[in-house]
């Protein structure tokens, strides 16, 4: 069972961000009520567990009762433990029927059976699987949610203010703080850059220097970014994306885009309108 679904150019570099994981959650809604007859995971997918057998033992006989998500962590509620799935750099959730590949790929994607790292098989024969070429996706049993900040898709202004608070001095760069999953769960590299682009904020600005007006602008930009990109169909469809390459210019004002590593991730911004 292998094949190519649609054009594949560049798709393997698509990192699943919060919007993609939210689409996986909606897909997983289709297995609510279905009893699990078998679970399996390879050594990569089970890396956060004692062993692959831990996953198989934990999930056998469970019934999925609901789905949830915190940031980029997908949660499957069951009549036993909560199951968590993190998708790493290239993980995709698929609902695979007997007929073959019928799951939702969020955008075009290569499929290879060897890249199916594990999943759940249900009494009706369906399989919910994690497909992950780069082997960075992980399953968890009763994941610790205490380490994650409030979810980015339902973030309130008050929660954003709390996330941007600094205990002493000016604090870290706003881009780095937005990527800190313990402060806000689910803002990835592209969403952070797009929101700062829309808000007109230089990503290097220390959080302590953002006054109320600028925090309000950032809040509006985060909301418009997640809504607009969900409607367009993915985290990679932001306004600033066309400028996200060497020699790229700002689509608003034609300024040459700046590029630096901030918060450990490659960051693009416009030095003219992002101040
Ligand atoms: Zn600009």
Short mmCIF file of C-alpha atoms and ligand atoms in Angstrom, two decimals, residues 250 253 270 273, ligand 1:
data_model
loop_
_atom_site.label_atom_id
_atom_site.label_comp_id
_atom_site.label_asym_id
_atom_site.label_seq_id
_atom_site.Cartn_x
_atom_site.Cartn_y
_atom_site.Cartn_z
CA UNK A 250 7.83 42.64 2.21
CA UNK A 253 6.01 47.90 1.45
CA UNK A 270 10.19 43.42 7.69
CA UNK A 273 6.84 48.16 9.22
ZN1 LIG B 1 6.88 45.71 5.53
#
